[in-house]
Amino acid sequence: MPLILAIESSCDDTSAAVVSDGVILSNVTASQAIHVEFGGVVPEYASRAHQRNILPTVSVALRRAGRSATDLDAVAFTRGPGLIGSLMVGVSFAKAFALALDLPLIEVDHMQAHVLAHFAEDPKPAFPFLCLTVSGGHTQLVVVRSALDQEIIGRTIDDAAGEAFDKSGKLIGLPYPAGPEMDKLARLGSPTIDFAQPDPGELDFSFSGLKTSILYKLQAKAKADPTFVRENLNDICASIQHAIVSTLIRKLVLASERTGLNRVALAGGVSANSELRARLIEEGKQRNWETFIPKVEYCTDNAAMIGVTATFKYEAGLFVDQDVAPAARL
Ligand code: KG4
Ligand code: ZN
């Protein structure tokens, strides 16, 4: 019955969670507003903000869980992938904390944890299942045979799906991160513009061509009518979102056909997108899939998913020594 303190600091969210035998007792996240004015995450500012936020975040997580540091059985942390300076803060904190309290350390792969966010609450998918993990940094199709046996069968060859939302949003003047705002505006418009949806084949994704297609198409329209983007913002958002979501769903359907898996799950920050959620449910009804989408709190970066993954690793006896170092790529 392990009681685990979990720490996540891979990008621009400092998060700490206390997880008791796989049950989330607390999940506290400090986000960093500083990056908005730069239109993207500035790694140096991210590390400094983690440094400021980590101790208060851990203290609040323990307090909300009603537990003290001496009750803990292990300390878990995100080892990677992520921004190296950001990871370093979480890893160093976890190592110091574990050393001071003589606790075992558990390293967690951030992407494996996004998939296992499905085990933070009920209903939990049975194994094996297919998971589409879509975040600001990654787009992966994963066959999940068991918690710790995950095979990536498709991935992006350039931009991630979240990056596609954020970069195309920037082109039309939306604040960073553009995904949530695009989702909101898209609900008020219709997908009237056709943007290119490049396909590198098989189960892989490519989103950088979409961004170029948006840029050229909107530049041409703005030449004829300088107010085009402002006047048609909702339809443009709906069209961009439709292009991204259609690509994701098309590949998910192909992956399900290829693997024969009809338990299908979404993970990562982009799974907060309302069109993606609705289309997965719709597709699921047509194809007799059992579908799973975690609560938004567990879709975006959070330490609860790190704690859940660490619980599986604790049970498997997978610990690391104090000489562990962060890894930008795992
Ligand atoms: O998983 P996450 O919180 O952080 C990473 O590990 O990257 O994902 C963040 C990404 C951002 O690109 C953000 O724009 C996108 O998720 N996102 C959305 C929505 N909410 C967050 N994209 C589309 N629609 C949303 N509602
Ligand atoms: Zn993430």
GROMACS .gro file of C-alpha atoms and ligand atoms in nm:
model
  357
    1MET     CA    1   0.000   0.000   0.000
    2PRO     CA    2   0.247   0.266  -0.107
    3LEU     CA    3   0.199   0.633  -0.027
    4ILE     CA    4   0.386   0.821  -0.298
    5LEU     CA    5   0.479   1.187  -0.344
    6ALA     CA    6   0.496   1.256  -0.719
    7ILE     CA    7   0.658   1.554  -0.889
    8GLU     CA    8   0.613   1.676  -1.249
    9SER     CA    9   0.821   1.962  -1.393
   10SER     CA   10   0.886   1.868  -1.757
   11CYS     CA   11   0.760   2.188  -1.923
   12ASP     CA   12   0.584   2.492  -1.777
   13ASP     CA   13   0.365   2.339  -1.504
   14THR     CA   14   0.502   2.266  -1.157
   15SER     CA   15   0.287   1.987  -1.016
   16ALA     CA   16   0.290   1.770  -0.705
   17ALA     CA   17   0.053   1.489  -0.609
   18VAL     CA   18   0.010   1.249  -0.320
   19VAL     CA   19  -0.112   0.907  -0.428
   20SER     CA   20  -0.211   0.630  -0.188
   21ASP     CA   21  -0.217   0.283  -0.342
   22GLY     CA   22  -0.310   0.435  -0.678
   23VAL     CA   23  -0.580   0.665  -0.535
   24ILE     CA   24  -0.522   1.040  -0.584
   25LEU     CA   25  -0.531   1.219  -0.248
   26SER     CA   26  -0.414   1.552  -0.391
   27ASN     CA   27  -0.300   1.695  -0.724
   28VAL     CA   28  -0.169   2.053  -0.713
   29THR     CA   29  -0.042   2.243  -1.017
   30ALA     CA   30   0.121   2.587  -1.040
   31SER     CA   31   0.107   2.717  -1.398
   32GLN     CA   32   0.338   2.984  -1.535
   33ALA     CA   33   0.171   3.293  -1.683
   34ILE     CA   34   0.503   3.450  -1.783
   35HIS     CA   35   0.520   3.265  -2.118
   36VAL     CA   36   0.201   3.424  -2.257
   37GLU     CA   37   0.376   3.751  -2.343
   38PHE     CA   38   0.641   3.562  -2.543
   39GLY     CA   39   0.392   3.351  -2.740
   40GLY     CA   40   0.554   3.024  -2.625
   41VAL     CA   41   0.747   2.862  -2.341
   42VAL     CA   42   1.081   3.032  -2.268
   43PRO     CA   43   1.292   2.749  -2.116
   44GLU     CA   44   1.504   2.974  -1.894
   45TYR     CA   45   1.199   3.141  -1.739
   46ALA     CA   46   1.033   2.801  -1.698
   47SER     CA   47   1.324   2.664  -1.490
   48ARG     CA   48   1.331   2.971  -1.269
   49ALA     CA   49   0.955   2.955  -1.208
   50HIS     CA   50   0.982   2.581  -1.120
   51GLN     CA   51   1.253   2.671  -0.869
   52ARG     CA   52   1.021   2.926  -0.703
   53ASN     CA   53   0.708   2.709  -0.717
   54ILE     CA   54   0.826   2.362  -0.625
   55LEU     CA   55   0.846   2.384  -0.246
   56PRO     CA   56   0.507   2.558  -0.199
   57THR     CA   57   0.345   2.316  -0.448
   58VAL     CA   58   0.475   2.010  -0.262
   59SER     CA   59   0.374   2.158   0.077
   60VAL     CA   60   0.018   2.225  -0.044
   61ALA     CA   61  -0.007   1.875  -0.198
   62LEU     CA   62   0.090   1.713   0.134
   63ARG     CA   63  -0.143   1.939   0.332
   64ARG     CA   64  -0.441   1.875   0.101
   65ALA     CA   65  -0.377   1.502   0.123
   66GLY     CA   66  -0.371   1.529   0.505
   67ARG     CA   67  -0.036   1.351   0.514
   68SER     CA   68   0.311   1.449   0.628
   69ALA     CA   69   0.646   1.380   0.465
   70THR     CA   70   0.725   1.112   0.721
   71ASP     CA   71   0.419   0.907   0.613
   72LEU     CA   72   0.560   0.860   0.260
   73ASP     CA   73   0.690   0.531   0.116
   74ALA     CA   74   0.854   0.669  -0.200
   75VAL     CA   75   0.921   0.981  -0.407
   76ALA     CA   76   0.851   0.978  -0.783
   77PHE     CA   77   0.951   1.229  -1.046
   78THR     CA   78   0.937   1.290  -1.421
   79ARG     CA   79   1.278   1.204  -1.563
   80GLY     CA   80   1.190   1.306  -1.921
   81PRO     CA   81   1.117   1.382  -2.196
   82GLY     CA   82   1.099   1.758  -2.151
   83LEU     CA   83   1.297   2.077  -2.117
   84ILE     CA   84   1.624   1.989  -1.950
   85GLY     CA   85   1.635   2.293  -1.717
   86SER     CA   86   1.275   2.232  -1.607
   87LEU     CA   87   1.335   1.861  -1.550
   88MET     CA   88   1.649   1.935  -1.351
   89VAL     CA   89   1.451   2.129  -1.089
   90GLY     CA   90   1.203   1.844  -1.030
   91VAL     CA   91   1.466   1.570  -1.037
   92SER     CA   92   1.700   1.753  -0.798
   93PHE     CA   93   1.414   1.831  -0.562
   94ALA     CA   94   1.294   1.469  -0.561
   95LYS     CA   95   1.646   1.337  -0.500
   96ALA     CA   96   1.710   1.577  -0.211
   97PHE     CA   97   1.370   1.500  -0.058
   98ALA     CA   98   1.425   1.124  -0.083
   99LEU     CA   99   1.779   1.148   0.054
  100ALA     CA  100   1.668   1.355   0.354
  101LEU     CA  101   1.386   1.111   0.441
  102ASP     CA  102   1.570   0.794   0.334
  103LEU     CA  103   1.299   0.705   0.081
  104PRO     CA  104   1.327   0.508  -0.244
  105LEU     CA  105   1.315   0.701  -0.573
  106ILE     CA  106   1.101   0.615  -0.877
  107GLU     CA  107   1.168   0.767  -1.220
  108VAL     CA  108   0.875   0.813  -1.458
  109ASP     CA  109   0.857   0.859  -1.835
  110HIS     CA  110   0.626   1.157  -1.895
  111MET     CA  111   0.466   1.001  -2.206
  112GLN     CA  112   0.403   0.666  -2.038
  113ALA     CA  113   0.241   0.864  -1.756
  114HIS     CA  114   0.006   1.053  -1.994
  115VAL     CA  115  -0.127   0.711  -2.104
  116LEU     CA  116  -0.163   0.589  -1.745
  117ALA     CA  117  -0.359   0.902  -1.647
  118HIS     CA  118  -0.655   0.675  -1.735
  119PHE     CA  119  -0.591   0.493  -1.407
  120ALA     CA  120  -0.630   0.806  -1.194
  121GLU     CA  121  -1.006   0.745  -1.171
  122ASP     CA  122  -1.286   0.513  -1.287
  123PRO     CA  123  -1.373   0.383  -1.541
  124LYS     CA  124  -1.027   0.238  -1.606
  125PRO     CA  125  -0.961   0.069  -1.944
  126ALA     CA  126  -0.884  -0.303  -1.941
  127PHE     CA  127  -0.562  -0.413  -2.115
  128PRO     CA  128  -0.480  -0.418  -2.401
  129PHE     CA  129  -0.603  -0.083  -2.534
  130LEU     CA  130  -0.508   0.173  -2.796
  131CYS     CA  131  -0.418   0.525  -2.683
  132LEU     CA  132  -0.377   0.844  -2.885
  133THR     CA  133  -0.154   1.075  -2.681
  134VAL     CA  134  -0.174   1.432  -2.807
  135SER     CA  135   0.006   1.713  -2.628
  136GLY     CA  136   0.206   2.028  -2.696
  137GLY     CA  137   0.522   1.825  -2.748
  138HIS     CA  138   0.404   1.482  -2.867
  139THR     CA  139   0.161   1.297  -3.088
  140GLN     CA  140   0.174   0.920  -3.045
  141LEU     CA  141  -0.039   0.615  -3.113
  142VAL     CA  142   0.037   0.364  -2.842
  143VAL     CA  143  -0.057  -0.002  -2.797
  144VAL     CA  144  -0.087  -0.048  -2.420
  145ARG     CA  145  -0.048  -0.419  -2.343
  146SER     CA  146  -0.004  -0.359  -1.971
  147ALA     CA  147   0.081  -0.056  -1.759
  148LEU     CA  148   0.453  -0.089  -1.818
  149ASP     CA  149   0.441  -0.254  -2.160
  150GLN     CA  150   0.359   0.022  -2.409
  151GLU     CA  151   0.454   0.018  -2.777
  152ILE     CA  152   0.451   0.334  -2.990
  153ILE     CA  153   0.313   0.239  -3.333
  154GLY     CA  154   0.275   0.589  -3.480
  155ARG     CA  155   0.421   0.932  -3.413
  156THR     CA  156   0.457   1.278  -3.561
  157ILE     CA  157   0.749   1.331  -3.795
  158ASP     CA  158   0.752   1.708  -3.727
  159ASP     CA  159   0.515   1.923  -3.516
  160ALA     CA  160   0.293   1.780  -3.244
  161ALA     CA  161  -0.086   1.824  -3.259
  162GLY     CA  162  -0.081   2.079  -2.974
  163GLU     CA  163   0.200   2.263  -3.147
  164ALA     CA  164  -0.016   2.274  -3.463
  165PHE     CA  165  -0.296   2.440  -3.262
  166ASP     CA  166  -0.053   2.681  -3.092
  167LYS     CA  167   0.147   2.780  -3.402
  168SER     CA  168  -0.151   2.823  -3.631
  169GLY     CA  169  -0.328   3.016  -3.354
  170LYS     CA  170  -0.029   3.248  -3.335
  171LEU     CA  171  -0.061   3.314  -3.710
  172ILE     CA  172  -0.414   3.446  -3.657
  173GLY     CA  173  -0.328   3.645  -3.344
  174LEU     CA  174  -0.451   3.412  -3.066
  175PRO     CA  175  -0.263   3.420  -2.732
  176TYR     CA  176  -0.041   3.127  -2.625
  177PRO     CA  177  -0.138   2.849  -2.579
  178ALA     CA  178  -0.387   2.887  -2.863
  179GLY     CA  179  -0.554   2.543  -2.833
  180PRO     CA  180  -0.820   2.630  -2.572
  181GLU     CA  181  -0.906   2.965  -2.740
  182MET     CA  182  -0.926   2.801  -3.084
  183ASP     CA  183  -1.163   2.541  -2.936
  184LYS     CA  184  -1.386   2.817  -2.796
  185LEU     CA  185  -1.399   3.025  -3.118
  186ALA     CA  186  -1.443   2.717  -3.338
  187ARG     CA  187  -1.773   2.644  -3.163
  188LEU     CA  188  -1.905   2.974  -3.304
  189GLY     CA  189  -1.796   2.902  -3.662
  190SER     CA  190  -1.807   2.640  -3.940
  191PRO     CA  191  -1.519   2.464  -4.118
  192THR     CA  192  -1.566   2.649  -4.448
  193ILE     CA  193  -1.198   2.665  -4.552
  194ASP     CA  194  -1.003   2.363  -4.675
  195PHE     CA  195  -0.653   2.346  -4.537
  196ALA     CA  196  -0.400   2.086  -4.651
  197GLN     CA  197  -0.376   1.775  -4.433
  198PRO     CA  198  -0.038   1.623  -4.524
  199ASP     CA  199  -0.005   1.250  -4.468
  200PRO     CA  200   0.339   1.088  -4.429
  201GLY     CA  201   0.168   0.749  -4.462
  202GLU     CA  202   0.091   0.455  -4.236
  203LEU     CA  203   0.035   0.552  -3.873
  204ASP     CA  204   0.260   0.859  -3.866
  205PHE     CA  205   0.150   1.223  -3.850
  206SER     CA  206   0.278   1.546  -4.003
  207PHE     CA  207   0.148   1.888  -3.902
  208SER     CA  208   0.408   2.136  -4.026
  209GLY     CA  209   0.254   2.146  -4.377
  210LEU     CA  210  -0.081   2.246  -4.230
  211LYS     CA  211   0.076   2.556  -4.076
  212THR     CA  212   0.228   2.655  -4.413
  213SER     CA  213  -0.103   2.592  -4.590
  214ILE     CA  214  -0.283   2.818  -4.340
  215LEU     CA  215  -0.021   3.090  -4.380
  216TYR     CA  216  -0.035   3.097  -4.763
  217LYS     CA  217  -0.413   3.066  -4.785
  218LEU     CA  218  -0.476   3.344  -4.535
  219GLN     CA  219  -0.211   3.568  -4.690
  220ALA     CA  220  -0.382   3.530  -5.030
  221LYS     CA  221  -0.726   3.602  -4.880
  222ALA     CA  222  -0.592   3.904  -4.687
  223LYS     CA  223  -0.445   4.046  -5.007
  224ALA     CA  224  -0.791   4.063  -5.161
  225ASP     CA  225  -0.957   4.170  -4.836
  226PRO     CA  226  -0.736   4.300  -4.549
  227THR     CA  227  -1.016   4.243  -4.295
  228PHE     CA  228  -1.059   3.875  -4.394
  229VAL     CA  229  -0.895   3.718  -4.086
  230ARG     CA  230  -1.067   3.948  -3.838
  231GLU     CA  231  -1.408   3.911  -4.003
  232ASN     CA  232  -1.387   3.533  -4.040
  233LEU     CA  233  -1.199   3.436  -3.725
  234ASN     CA  234  -1.453   3.182  -3.600
  235ASP     CA  235  -1.473   3.002  -3.935
  236ILE     CA  236  -1.093   3.002  -3.965
  237CYS     CA  237  -1.063   2.847  -3.615
  238ALA     CA  238  -1.329   2.588  -3.699
  239SER     CA  239  -1.144   2.502  -4.023
  240ILE     CA  240  -0.802   2.468  -3.856
  241GLN     CA  241  -0.946   2.259  -3.574
  242HIS     CA  242  -1.140   2.043  -3.820
  243ALA     CA  243  -0.822   1.974  -4.021
  244ILE     CA  244  -0.621   1.872  -3.712
  245VAL     CA  245  -0.897   1.664  -3.553
  246SER     CA  246  -0.983   1.489  -3.883
  247THR     CA  247  -0.620   1.380  -3.921
  248LEU     CA  248  -0.609   1.250  -3.563
  249ILE     CA  249  -0.935   1.056  -3.600
  250ARG     CA  250  -0.838   0.913  -3.940
  251LYS     CA  251  -0.514   0.771  -3.799
  252LEU     CA  252  -0.686   0.644  -3.486
  253VAL     CA  253  -0.936   0.452  -3.701
  254LEU     CA  254  -0.650   0.307  -3.909
  255ALA     CA  255  -0.460   0.207  -3.593
  256SER     CA  256  -0.768   0.035  -3.453
  257GLU     CA  257  -0.813  -0.156  -3.780
  258ARG     CA  258  -0.445  -0.254  -3.792
  259THR     CA  259  -0.425  -0.370  -3.429
  260GLY     CA  260  -0.779  -0.507  -3.397
  261LEU     CA  261  -0.813  -0.312  -3.072
  262ASN     CA  262  -1.154  -0.163  -3.000
  263ARG     CA  263  -1.080  -0.019  -2.659
  264VAL     CA  264  -0.968   0.330  -2.759
  265ALA     CA  265  -0.840   0.608  -2.533
  266LEU     CA  266  -0.727   0.972  -2.560
  267ALA     CA  267  -0.454   1.130  -2.347
  268GLY     CA  268  -0.253   1.455  -2.328
  269GLY     CA  269  -0.350   1.822  -2.325
  270VAL     CA  270  -0.514   1.824  -2.670
  271SER     CA  271  -0.767   1.563  -2.555
  272ALA     CA  272  -0.936   1.856  -2.377
  273ASN     CA  273  -1.050   1.963  -2.726
  274SER     CA  274  -1.427   1.945  -2.754
  275GLU     CA  275  -1.440   1.845  -3.124
  276LEU     CA  276  -1.184   1.568  -3.071
  277ARG     CA  277  -1.382   1.435  -2.772
  278ALA     CA  278  -1.711   1.450  -2.962
  279ARG     CA  279  -1.568   1.285  -3.275
  280LEU     CA  280  -1.409   1.003  -3.071
  281ILE     CA  281  -1.742   0.932  -2.904
  282GLU     CA  282  -1.926   0.946  -3.240
  283GLU     CA  283  -1.669   0.721  -3.409
  284GLY     CA  284  -1.683   0.488  -3.111
  285LYS     CA  285  -2.060   0.448  -3.142
  286GLN     CA  286  -2.032   0.367  -3.514
  287ARG     CA  287  -1.747   0.120  -3.469
  288ASN     CA  288  -1.848  -0.038  -3.140
  289TRP     CA  289  -1.546   0.096  -2.958
  290GLU     CA  290  -1.524   0.130  -2.585
  291THR     CA  291  -1.388   0.484  -2.547
  292PHE     CA  292  -1.199   0.648  -2.260
  293ILE     CA  293  -1.116   1.016  -2.206
  294PRO     CA  294  -0.973   1.131  -1.873
  295LYS     CA  295  -1.096   1.437  -1.684
  296VAL     CA  296  -0.927   1.754  -1.823
  297GLU     CA  297  -0.727   1.787  -1.496
  298TYR     CA  298  -0.557   1.456  -1.583
  299CYS     CA  299  -0.521   1.530  -1.958
  300THR     CA  300  -0.293   1.833  -1.923
  301ASP     CA  301   0.042   1.802  -1.746
  302ASN     CA  302  -0.012   1.690  -1.387
  303ALA     CA  303   0.166   1.499  -1.112
  304ALA     CA  304  -0.129   1.264  -1.042
  305MET     CA  305  -0.041   1.068  -1.359
  306ILE     CA  306   0.321   1.050  -1.239
  307GLY     CA  307   0.203   0.911  -0.905
  308VAL     CA  308  -0.024   0.653  -1.071
  309THR     CA  309   0.261   0.535  -1.296
  310ALA     CA  310   0.496   0.526  -0.997
  311THR     CA  311   0.249   0.303  -0.811
  312PHE     CA  312   0.276   0.043  -1.091
  313LYS     CA  313   0.656   0.074  -1.078
  314TYR     CA  314   0.662   0.046  -0.697
  315GLU     CA  315   0.464  -0.277  -0.720
  316ALA     CA  316   0.712  -0.405  -0.982
  317GLY     CA  317   1.007  -0.308  -0.759
  318LEU     CA  318   1.144  -0.058  -1.012
  319PHE     CA  319   1.350   0.197  -0.818
  320VAL     CA  320   1.646   0.415  -0.916
  321ASP     CA  321   1.960   0.528  -0.735
  322GLN     CA  322   2.059   0.876  -0.630
  323ASP     CA  323   2.287   0.910  -0.935
  324VAL     CA  324   1.986   0.930  -1.172
  325ALA     CA  325   1.991   1.234  -1.402
  326PRO     CA  326   1.714   1.402  -1.604
  327ALA     CA  327   1.688   1.310  -1.971
  328ALA     CA  328   1.546   1.556  -2.228
  329ARG     CA  329   1.475   1.249  -2.447
  330LEU     CA  330   1.415   0.903  -2.309
  331KG4     O1  331  -0.019   1.784  -2.223
  331KG4     P1  332  -0.003   1.931  -2.218
  331KG4     O2  333  -0.069   2.007  -2.105
  331KG4     O3  334   0.147   1.973  -2.214
  331KG4     C1  335   0.246   1.907  -2.287
  331KG4     O4  336   0.297   1.805  -2.238
  331KG4     O5  337   0.271   1.957  -2.398
  331KG4     O6  338  -0.057   1.989  -2.359
  331KG4     C2  339  -0.057   2.126  -2.387
  331KG4     C3  340  -0.116   2.144  -2.526
  331KG4     C4  341  -0.101   2.286  -2.581
  331KG4     O7  342  -0.050   2.279  -2.711
  331KG4     C5  343  -0.245   2.340  -2.581
  331KG4     O8  344  -0.271   2.434  -2.683
  331KG4     C6  345  -0.322   2.213  -2.604
  331KG4     O9  346  -0.256   2.114  -2.526
  331KG4     N1  347  -0.464   2.223  -2.562
  331KG4     C7  348  -0.568   2.222  -2.649
  331KG4     C8  349  -0.685   2.240  -2.571
  331KG4     N2  350  -0.647   2.252  -2.439
  331KG4     C9  351  -0.512   2.240  -2.437
  331KG4     N3  352  -0.571   2.206  -2.781
  331KG4    C10  353  -0.691   2.208  -2.841
  331KG4     N4  354  -0.808   2.226  -2.773
  331KG4    C11  355  -0.809   2.242  -2.640
  331KG4     N5  356  -0.926   2.259  -2.576
  332ZN      ZN  357   0.263   1.641  -2.128
   0.00000   0.00000   0.00000
